[in-house]
Short mmCIF file of C-alpha atoms in Angstrom, two decimals:
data_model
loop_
_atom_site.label_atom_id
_atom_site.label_comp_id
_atom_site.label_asym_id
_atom_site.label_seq_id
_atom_site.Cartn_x
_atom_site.Cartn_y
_atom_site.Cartn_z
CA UNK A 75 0.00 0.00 0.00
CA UNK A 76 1.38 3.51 -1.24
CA UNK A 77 2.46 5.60 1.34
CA UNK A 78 -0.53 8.41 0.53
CA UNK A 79 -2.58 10.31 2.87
CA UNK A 80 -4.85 12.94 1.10
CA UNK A 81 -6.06 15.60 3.62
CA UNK A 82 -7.22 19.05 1.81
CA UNK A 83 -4.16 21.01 1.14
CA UNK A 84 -1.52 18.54 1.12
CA UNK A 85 -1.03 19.10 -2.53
CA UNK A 86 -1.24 21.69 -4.75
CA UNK A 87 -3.05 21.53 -8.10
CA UNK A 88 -0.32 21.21 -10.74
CA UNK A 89 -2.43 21.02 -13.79
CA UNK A 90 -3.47 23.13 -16.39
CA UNK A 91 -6.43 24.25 -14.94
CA UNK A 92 -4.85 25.16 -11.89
CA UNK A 93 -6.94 28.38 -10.61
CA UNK A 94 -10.43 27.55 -12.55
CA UNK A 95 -12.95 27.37 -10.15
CA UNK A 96 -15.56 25.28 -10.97
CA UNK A 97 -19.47 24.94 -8.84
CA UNK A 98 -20.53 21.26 -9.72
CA UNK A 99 -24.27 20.35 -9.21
CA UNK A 100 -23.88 17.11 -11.37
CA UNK A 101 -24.39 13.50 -9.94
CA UNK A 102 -24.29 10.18 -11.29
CA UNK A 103 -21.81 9.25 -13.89
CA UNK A 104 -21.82 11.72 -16.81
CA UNK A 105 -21.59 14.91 -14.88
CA UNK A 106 -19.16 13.38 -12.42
CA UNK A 107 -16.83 12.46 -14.38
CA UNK A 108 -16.34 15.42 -16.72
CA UNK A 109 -15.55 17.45 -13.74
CA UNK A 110 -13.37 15.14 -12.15
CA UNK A 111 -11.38 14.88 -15.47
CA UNK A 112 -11.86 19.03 -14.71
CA UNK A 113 -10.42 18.56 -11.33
CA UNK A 114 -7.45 16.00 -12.14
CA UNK A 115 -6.25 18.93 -14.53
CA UNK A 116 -6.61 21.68 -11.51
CA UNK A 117 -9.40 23.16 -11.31
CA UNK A 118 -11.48 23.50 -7.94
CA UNK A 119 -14.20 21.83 -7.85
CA UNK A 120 -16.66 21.86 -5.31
CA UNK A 121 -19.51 19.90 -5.27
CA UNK A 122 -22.61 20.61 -4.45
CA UNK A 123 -25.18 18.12 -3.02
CA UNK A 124 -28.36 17.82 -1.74
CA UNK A 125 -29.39 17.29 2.28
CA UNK A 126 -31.32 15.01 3.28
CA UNK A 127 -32.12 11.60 5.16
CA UNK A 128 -29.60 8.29 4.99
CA UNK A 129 -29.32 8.55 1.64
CA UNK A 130 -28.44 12.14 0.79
CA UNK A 131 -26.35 13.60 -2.14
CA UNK A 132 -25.05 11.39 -4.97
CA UNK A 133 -27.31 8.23 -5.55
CA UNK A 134 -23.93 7.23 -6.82
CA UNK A 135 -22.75 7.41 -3.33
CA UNK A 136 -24.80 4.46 -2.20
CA UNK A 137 -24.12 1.85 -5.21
CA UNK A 138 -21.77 -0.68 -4.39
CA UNK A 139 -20.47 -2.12 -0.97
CA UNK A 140 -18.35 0.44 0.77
CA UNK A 141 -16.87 0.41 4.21
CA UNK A 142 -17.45 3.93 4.40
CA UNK A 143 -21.25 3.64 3.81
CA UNK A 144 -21.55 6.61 1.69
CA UNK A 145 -17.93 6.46 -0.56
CA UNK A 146 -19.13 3.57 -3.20
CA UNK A 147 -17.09 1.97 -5.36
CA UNK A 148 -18.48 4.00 -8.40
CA UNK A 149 -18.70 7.32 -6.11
CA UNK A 150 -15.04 6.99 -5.74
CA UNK A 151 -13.91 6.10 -9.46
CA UNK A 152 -15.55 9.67 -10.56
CA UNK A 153 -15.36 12.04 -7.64
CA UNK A 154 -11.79 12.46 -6.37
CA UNK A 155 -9.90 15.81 -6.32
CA UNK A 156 -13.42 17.50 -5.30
CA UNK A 157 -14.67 18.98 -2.18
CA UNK A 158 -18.36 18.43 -1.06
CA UNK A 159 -20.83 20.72 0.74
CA UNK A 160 -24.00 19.85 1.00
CA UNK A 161 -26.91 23.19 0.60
CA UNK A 162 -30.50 23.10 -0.06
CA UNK A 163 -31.46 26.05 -2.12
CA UNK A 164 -35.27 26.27 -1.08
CA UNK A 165 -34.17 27.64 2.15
CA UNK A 166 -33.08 31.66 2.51
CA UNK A 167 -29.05 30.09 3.85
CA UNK A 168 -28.84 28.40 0.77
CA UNK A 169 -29.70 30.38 -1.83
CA UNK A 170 -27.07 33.05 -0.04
CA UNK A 171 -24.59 30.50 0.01
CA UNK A 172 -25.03 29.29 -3.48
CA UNK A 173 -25.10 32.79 -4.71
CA UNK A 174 -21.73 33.34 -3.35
CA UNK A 175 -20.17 30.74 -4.77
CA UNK A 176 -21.83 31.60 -7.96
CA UNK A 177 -20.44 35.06 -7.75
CA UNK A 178 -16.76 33.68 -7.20
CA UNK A 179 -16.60 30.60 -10.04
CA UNK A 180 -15.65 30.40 -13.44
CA UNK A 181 -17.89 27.94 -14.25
CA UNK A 182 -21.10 26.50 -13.20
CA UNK A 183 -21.84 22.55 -14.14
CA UNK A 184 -24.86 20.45 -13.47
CA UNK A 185 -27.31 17.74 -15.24
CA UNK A 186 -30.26 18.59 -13.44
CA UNK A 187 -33.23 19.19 -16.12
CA UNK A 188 -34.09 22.81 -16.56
CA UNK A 189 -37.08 23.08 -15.19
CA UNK A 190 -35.85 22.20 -11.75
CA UNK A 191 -33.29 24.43 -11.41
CA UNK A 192 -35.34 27.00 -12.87
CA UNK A 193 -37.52 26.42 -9.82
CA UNK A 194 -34.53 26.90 -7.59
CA UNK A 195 -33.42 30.29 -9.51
CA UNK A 196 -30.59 28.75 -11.12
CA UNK A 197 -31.77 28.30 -14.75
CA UNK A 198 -28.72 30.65 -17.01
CA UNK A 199 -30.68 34.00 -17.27
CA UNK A 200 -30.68 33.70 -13.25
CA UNK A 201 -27.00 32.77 -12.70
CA UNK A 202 -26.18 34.83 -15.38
CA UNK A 203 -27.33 38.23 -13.01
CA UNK A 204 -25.31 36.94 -10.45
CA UNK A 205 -22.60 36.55 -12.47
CA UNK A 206 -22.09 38.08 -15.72
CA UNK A 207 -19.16 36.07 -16.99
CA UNK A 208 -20.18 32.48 -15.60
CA UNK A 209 -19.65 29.42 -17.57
CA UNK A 210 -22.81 27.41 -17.57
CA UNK A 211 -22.74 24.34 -18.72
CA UNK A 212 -26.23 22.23 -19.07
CA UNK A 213 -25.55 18.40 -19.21
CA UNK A 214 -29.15 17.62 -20.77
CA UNK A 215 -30.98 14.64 -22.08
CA UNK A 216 -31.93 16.05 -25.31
CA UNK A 217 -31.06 19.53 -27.30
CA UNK A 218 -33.99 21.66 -26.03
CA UNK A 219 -35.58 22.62 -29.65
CA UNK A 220 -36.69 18.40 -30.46
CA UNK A 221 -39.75 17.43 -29.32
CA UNK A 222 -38.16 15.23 -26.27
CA UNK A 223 -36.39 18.17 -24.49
CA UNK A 224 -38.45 17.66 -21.49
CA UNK A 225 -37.79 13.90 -21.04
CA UNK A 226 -35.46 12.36 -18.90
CA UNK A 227 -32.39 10.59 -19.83
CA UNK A 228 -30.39 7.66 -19.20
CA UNK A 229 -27.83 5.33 -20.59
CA UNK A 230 -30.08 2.76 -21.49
CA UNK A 231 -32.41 4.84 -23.40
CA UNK A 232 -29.76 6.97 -25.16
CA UNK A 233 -28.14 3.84 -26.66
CA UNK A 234 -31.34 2.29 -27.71
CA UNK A 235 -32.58 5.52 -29.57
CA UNK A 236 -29.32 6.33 -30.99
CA UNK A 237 -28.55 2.64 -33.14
CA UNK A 238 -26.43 1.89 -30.89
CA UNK A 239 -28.27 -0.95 -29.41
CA UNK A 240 -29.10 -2.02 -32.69
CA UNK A 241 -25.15 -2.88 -33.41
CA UNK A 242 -25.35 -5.79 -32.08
CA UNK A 243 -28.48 -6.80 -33.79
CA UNK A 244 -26.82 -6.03 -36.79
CA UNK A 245 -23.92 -7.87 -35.92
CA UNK A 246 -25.03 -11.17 -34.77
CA UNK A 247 -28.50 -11.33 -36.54
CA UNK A 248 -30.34 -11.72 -33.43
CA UNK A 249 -32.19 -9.13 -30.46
CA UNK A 250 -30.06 -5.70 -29.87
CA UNK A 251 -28.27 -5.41 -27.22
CA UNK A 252 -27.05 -2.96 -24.31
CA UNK A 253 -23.30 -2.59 -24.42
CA UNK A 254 -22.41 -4.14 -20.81
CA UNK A 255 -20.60 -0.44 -19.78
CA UNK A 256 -22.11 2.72 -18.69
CA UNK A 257 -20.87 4.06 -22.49
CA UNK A 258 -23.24 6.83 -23.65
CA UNK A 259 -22.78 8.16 -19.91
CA UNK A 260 -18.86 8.32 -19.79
CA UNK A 261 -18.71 9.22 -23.63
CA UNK A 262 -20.58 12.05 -23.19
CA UNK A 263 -19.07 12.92 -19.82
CA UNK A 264 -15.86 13.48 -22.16
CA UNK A 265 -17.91 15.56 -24.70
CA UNK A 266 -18.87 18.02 -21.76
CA UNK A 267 -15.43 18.10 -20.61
CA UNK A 268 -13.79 19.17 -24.08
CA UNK A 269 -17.36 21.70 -23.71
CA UNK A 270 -15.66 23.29 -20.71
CA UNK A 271 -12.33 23.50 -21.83
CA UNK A 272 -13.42 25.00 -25.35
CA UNK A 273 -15.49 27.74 -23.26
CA UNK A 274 -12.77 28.68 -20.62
CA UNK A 275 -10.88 29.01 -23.64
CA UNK A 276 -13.20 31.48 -25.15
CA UNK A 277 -13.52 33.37 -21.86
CA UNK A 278 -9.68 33.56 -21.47
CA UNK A 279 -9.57 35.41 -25.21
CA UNK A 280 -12.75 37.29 -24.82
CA UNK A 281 -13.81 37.73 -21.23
CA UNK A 282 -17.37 36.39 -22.19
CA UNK A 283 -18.92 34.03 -20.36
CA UNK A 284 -21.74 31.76 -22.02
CA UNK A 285 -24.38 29.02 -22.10
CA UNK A 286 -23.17 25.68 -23.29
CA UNK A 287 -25.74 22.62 -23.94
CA UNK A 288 -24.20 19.38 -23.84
CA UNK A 289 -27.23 16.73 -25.09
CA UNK A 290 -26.80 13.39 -24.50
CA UNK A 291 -28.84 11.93 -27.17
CA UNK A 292 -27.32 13.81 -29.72
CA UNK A 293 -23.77 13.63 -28.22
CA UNK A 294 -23.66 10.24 -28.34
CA UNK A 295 -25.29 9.38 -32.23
CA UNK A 296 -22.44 11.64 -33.23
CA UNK A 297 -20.16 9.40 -31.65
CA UNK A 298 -21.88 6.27 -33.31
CA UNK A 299 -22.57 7.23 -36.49
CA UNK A 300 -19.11 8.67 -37.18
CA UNK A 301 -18.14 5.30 -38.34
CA UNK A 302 -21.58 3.76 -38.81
CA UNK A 303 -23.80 6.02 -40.76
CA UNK A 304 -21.67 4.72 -43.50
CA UNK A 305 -22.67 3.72 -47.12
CA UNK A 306 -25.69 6.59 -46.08
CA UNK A 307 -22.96 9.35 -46.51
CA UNK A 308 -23.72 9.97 -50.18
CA UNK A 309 -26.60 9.38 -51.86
CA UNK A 310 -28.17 6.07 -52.60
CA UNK A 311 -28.90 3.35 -50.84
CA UNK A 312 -25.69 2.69 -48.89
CA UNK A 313 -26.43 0.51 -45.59
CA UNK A 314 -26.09 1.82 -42.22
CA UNK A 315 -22.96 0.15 -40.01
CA UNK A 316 -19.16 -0.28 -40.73
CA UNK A 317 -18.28 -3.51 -42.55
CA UNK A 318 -15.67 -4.29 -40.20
CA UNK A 319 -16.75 -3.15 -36.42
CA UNK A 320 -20.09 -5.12 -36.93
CA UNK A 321 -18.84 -8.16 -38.35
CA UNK A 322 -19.50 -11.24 -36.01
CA UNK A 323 -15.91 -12.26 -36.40
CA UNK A 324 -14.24 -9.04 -35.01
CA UNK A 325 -13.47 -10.71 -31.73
CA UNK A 326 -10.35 -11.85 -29.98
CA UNK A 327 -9.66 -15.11 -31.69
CA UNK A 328 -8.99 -18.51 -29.82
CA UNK A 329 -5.21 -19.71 -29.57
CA UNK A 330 -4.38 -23.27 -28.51
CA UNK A 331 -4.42 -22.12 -24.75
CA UNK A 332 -6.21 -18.58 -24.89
CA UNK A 333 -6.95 -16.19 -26.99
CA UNK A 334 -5.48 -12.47 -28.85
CA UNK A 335 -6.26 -9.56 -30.64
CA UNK A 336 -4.58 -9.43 -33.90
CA UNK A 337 -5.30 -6.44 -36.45
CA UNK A 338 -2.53 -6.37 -39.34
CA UNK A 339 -3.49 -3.32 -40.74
CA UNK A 340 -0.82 -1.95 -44.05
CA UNK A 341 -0.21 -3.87 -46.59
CA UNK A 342 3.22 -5.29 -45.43
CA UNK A 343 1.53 -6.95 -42.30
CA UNK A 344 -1.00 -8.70 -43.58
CA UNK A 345 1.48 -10.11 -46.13
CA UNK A 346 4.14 -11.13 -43.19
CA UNK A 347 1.17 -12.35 -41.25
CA UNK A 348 -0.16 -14.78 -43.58
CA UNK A 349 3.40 -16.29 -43.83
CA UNK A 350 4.04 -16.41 -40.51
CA UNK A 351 0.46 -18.40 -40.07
CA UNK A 352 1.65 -20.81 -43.14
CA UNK A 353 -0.90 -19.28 -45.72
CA UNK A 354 1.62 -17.22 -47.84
CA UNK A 355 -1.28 -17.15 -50.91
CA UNK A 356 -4.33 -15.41 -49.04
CA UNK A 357 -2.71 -12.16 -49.47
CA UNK A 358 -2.46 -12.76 -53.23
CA UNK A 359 -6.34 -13.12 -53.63
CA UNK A 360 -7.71 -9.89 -54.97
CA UNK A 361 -10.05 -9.83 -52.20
CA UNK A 362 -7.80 -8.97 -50.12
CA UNK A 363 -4.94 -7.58 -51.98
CA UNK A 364 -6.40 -3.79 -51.29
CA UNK A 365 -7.39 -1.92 -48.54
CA UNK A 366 -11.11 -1.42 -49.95
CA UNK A 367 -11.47 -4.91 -51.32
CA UNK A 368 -10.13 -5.99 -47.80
CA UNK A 369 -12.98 -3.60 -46.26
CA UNK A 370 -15.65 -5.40 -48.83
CA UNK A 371 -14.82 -9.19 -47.79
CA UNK A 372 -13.86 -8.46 -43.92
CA UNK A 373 -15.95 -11.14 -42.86
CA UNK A 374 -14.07 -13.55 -45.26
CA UNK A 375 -10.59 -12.35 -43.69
CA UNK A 376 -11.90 -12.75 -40.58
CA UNK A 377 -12.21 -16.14 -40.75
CA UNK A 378 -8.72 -16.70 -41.94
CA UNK A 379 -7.41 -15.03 -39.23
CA UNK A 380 -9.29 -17.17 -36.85
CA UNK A 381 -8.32 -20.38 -38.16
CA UNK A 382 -4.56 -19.17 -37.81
CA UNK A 383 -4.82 -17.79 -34.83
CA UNK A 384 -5.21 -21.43 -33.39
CA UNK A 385 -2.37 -22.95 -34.51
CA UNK A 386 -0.23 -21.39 -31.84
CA UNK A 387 -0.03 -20.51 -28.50
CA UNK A 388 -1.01 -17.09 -26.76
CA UNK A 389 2.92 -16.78 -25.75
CA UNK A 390 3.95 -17.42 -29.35
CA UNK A 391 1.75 -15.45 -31.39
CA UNK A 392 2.71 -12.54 -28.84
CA UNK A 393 6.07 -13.18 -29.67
CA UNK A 394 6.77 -13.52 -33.16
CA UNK A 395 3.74 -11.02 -34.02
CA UNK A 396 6.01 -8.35 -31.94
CA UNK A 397 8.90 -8.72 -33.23
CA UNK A 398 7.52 -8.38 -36.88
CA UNK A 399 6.05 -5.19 -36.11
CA UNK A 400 2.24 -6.41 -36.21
CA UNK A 401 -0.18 -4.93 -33.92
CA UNK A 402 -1.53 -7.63 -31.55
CA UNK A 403 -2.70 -7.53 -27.97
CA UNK A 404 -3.35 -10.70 -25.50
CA UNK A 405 -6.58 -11.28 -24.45
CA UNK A 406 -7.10 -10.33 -20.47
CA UNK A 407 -10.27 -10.76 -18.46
CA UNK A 408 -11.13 -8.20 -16.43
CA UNK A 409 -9.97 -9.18 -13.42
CA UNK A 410 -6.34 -9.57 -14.81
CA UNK A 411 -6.34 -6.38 -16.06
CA UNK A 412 -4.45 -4.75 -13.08
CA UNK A 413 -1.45 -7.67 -13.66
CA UNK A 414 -1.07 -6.25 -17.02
CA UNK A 415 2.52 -5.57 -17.28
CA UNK A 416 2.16 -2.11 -19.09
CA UNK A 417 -0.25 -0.50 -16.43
CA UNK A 418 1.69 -2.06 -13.74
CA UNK A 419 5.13 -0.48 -15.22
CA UNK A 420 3.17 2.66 -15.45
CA UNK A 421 1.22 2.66 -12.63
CA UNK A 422 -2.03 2.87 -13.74
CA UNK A 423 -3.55 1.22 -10.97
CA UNK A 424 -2.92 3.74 -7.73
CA UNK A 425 -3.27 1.89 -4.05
CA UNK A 426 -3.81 4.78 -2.17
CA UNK A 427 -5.42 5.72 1.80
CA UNK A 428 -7.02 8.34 3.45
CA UNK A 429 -8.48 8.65 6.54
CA UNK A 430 -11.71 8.59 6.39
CA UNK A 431 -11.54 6.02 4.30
CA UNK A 432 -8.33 3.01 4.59
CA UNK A 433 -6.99 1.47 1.83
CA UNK A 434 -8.58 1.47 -1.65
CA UNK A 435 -7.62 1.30 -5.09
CA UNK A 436 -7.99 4.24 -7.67
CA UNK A 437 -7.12 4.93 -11.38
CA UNK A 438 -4.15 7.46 -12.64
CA UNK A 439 -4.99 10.19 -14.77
CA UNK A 440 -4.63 8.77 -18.50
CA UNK A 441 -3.32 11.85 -20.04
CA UNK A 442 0.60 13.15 -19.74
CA UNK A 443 1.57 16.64 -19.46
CA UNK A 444 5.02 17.62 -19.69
CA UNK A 445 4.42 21.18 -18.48
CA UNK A 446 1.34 20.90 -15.96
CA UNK A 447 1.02 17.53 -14.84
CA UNK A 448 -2.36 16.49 -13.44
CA UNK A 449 -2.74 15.47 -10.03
CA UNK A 450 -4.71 13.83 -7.50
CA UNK A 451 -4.71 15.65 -4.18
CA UNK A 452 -8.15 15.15 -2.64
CA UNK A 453 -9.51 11.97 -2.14
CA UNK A 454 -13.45 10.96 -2.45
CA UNK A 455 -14.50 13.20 0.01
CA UNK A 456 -17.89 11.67 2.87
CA UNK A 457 -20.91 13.47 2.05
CA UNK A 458 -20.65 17.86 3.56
CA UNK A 459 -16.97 17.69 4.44
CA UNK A 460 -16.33 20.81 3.75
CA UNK A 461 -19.35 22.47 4.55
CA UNK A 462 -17.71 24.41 7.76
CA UNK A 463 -15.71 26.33 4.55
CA UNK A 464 -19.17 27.19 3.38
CA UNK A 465 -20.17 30.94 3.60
CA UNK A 466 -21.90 31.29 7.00
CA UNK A 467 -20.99 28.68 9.74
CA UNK A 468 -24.61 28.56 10.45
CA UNK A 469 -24.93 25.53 7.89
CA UNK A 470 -24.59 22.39 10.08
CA UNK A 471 -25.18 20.35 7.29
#
């Protein structure tokens, strides 16, 4: 277990946000996490959440075992690096409170629909009188001129209506299918943060503030139909889906005792490959002699590929498909993901400790700076930890 012992302050922020101050009403996954990929980078994020009974704040707080009781496993993956107050904004304290944190951040986040916090005087016209050159960013279900701009949202829903679901059906010829990962919520979760950063950028050139709607329907179709809308990009009567990412063969193949990913993916490679697997003619046959004829008959290739694959061992393949320069990966389940030898070199996986919590097991940031490193200096804070920073020490939360 690393020596590491987050208290507030130990650390400063070294990233390139270092100095944004962001007021984060989101909860769940998408909100959570674009602000925590906010907060990695330096900004200071405080969030907000609600009072209440047992169960207050985050839902996310409360799914999963914890030892904590209010730090779950999914709370902590998306919430470090941020301090929590909790403020209810129906009573006279907390509308004061919020409004002077409103007056002193750069940017204002939340997913809450916007006819709640329209209720709570905090739709953008409001927030906007407080203050002038906020950043509000609105983390919606759907862009507010389509006919479902009142409905509710979820990651379910988002990747049935977009085709996403329907992948699968296309693929194997059967029912679609949910992808078994929170996607549409953590893909748009990225969208909102590259949202933030584009209008912090803006406000650094202009000194304008501005709204910013982030919808996650049409978020995440973008994202699926960059490679799937397809043969409908010019007219005619193209079909929907990429030839290769829905083919029922684009799997990790079986080995004699496991299996691996193997794209060849120039010319050269496939070539080498096929010799290496003892077909030395398959890259002669003009339907696969070219990228697009390749792309036409990937189901075809497929196959090939499979039946060499199993001619060797895991160990082997890795091996000799490394040292001829041809992209392959070895299959890990999940749970062996944290022995890969990559993320353990760079350490990826983080065993970390706090107080208030003991021991537990969190995820570096992904993304290298030279210049202004991101950092993690707060851990998953309990539910109003801060709130004795709040304005007024009246709150008790």
């Amino acid at each position: 277990m690393a020596e590491a012992i987050w208290t507030i302050g130990d650390v400063a922020a070294t990233g390139p946000l270092a100095g944004v101050r962001v007021l984060d009403m989101s909860s769940v996954v998408m909100g959570p996490l674009a602000t925590m990929m906010l907060a990695d980078m330096g900004a200071n994020v405080i969030k907000v959440e609600n009072k209440g009974g047992t169960h207050a704040g985050d839902m996310m707080r409360y799914a999963g075992s914890s030892p904590t009781g209010d730090l779950g496993p999914i709370f902590m993956a998306l919430n470090r690096n941020k301090k929590s107050v909790t403020i209810d904004g129906r009573e006279e304290l907390g509308k004061a409170q919020l409004e002077t944190l409103l007056r002193e951040a750069d940017v204002f986040f939340h997913n809450v629909r916007m006819a709640g916090m329209a209720r709570l005087g905090l739709d953008y016209e409001s927030v906007k009188a407080i203050n002038p050159n906020i950043i509000y960013i609105h983390c919606c279900g759907y862009g507010a001129d389509g006919p479902y701009g009142k409905r509710q949202a979820y990651d379910d829903l988002v990747q049935a209506a977009s085709g996403w679901a329907d992948l699968y059906a296309k693929r194997s010829d059967g029912p679609p299918s949910y992808t078994p990962s929170l996607v549409a919520d953590k893909t748009v979760g990225l969208f909102a943060t590259i949202a933030t950063l584009a209008a912090v950028v803006h406000r650094q050139r202009t000194g304008e503030g501005q709204f910013v709607s982030v919808p996650m329907f049409e978020c995440f179709t973008f994202f699926n139909m960059v490679e799937n809308l397809y043969g409908q990009t010019f007219p005619g009567d193209g079909k929907f889906g990429y030839t290769r990412s829905i083919n029922p063969r684009r799997r990790p193949y079986p080995t004699k005792d496991g299996f691996i990913a193997i794209v060849p993916y120039v010319d050269r490679q496939w070539a080498r490959f096929f010799e290496i697997g003892g077909r030395p003619g398959v890259f002669e046959d003009p339907r696969f002699s070219t990228y697009e004829e390749r792309t036409k008959h990937t189901g075809d290739l497929y196959a090939i590929i499979e039946e060499v694959a199993a001619t060797k061992t895991t160990d082997e393949w890795v091996e000799l498909l490394d040292k001829e320069d041809i992209p392959a990966m070895r299959f890990n389940p999940i749970e062996k993901v944290p022995d890969d030898p990559h993320l353990k070199a760079t350490g990826f996986f983080m065993d970390m400790a706090a107080p208030h919590i003991g021991p537990y097991r969190t995820l570096r940031h992904p993304i290298a700076f030279t210049g202004s490193p991101a950092n993690q200096r707060l851990a998953p804070q309990s539910i109003g930890a801060q709130n004795s920073e709040l304005p007024s020490a009246a709150n008790d939360g």
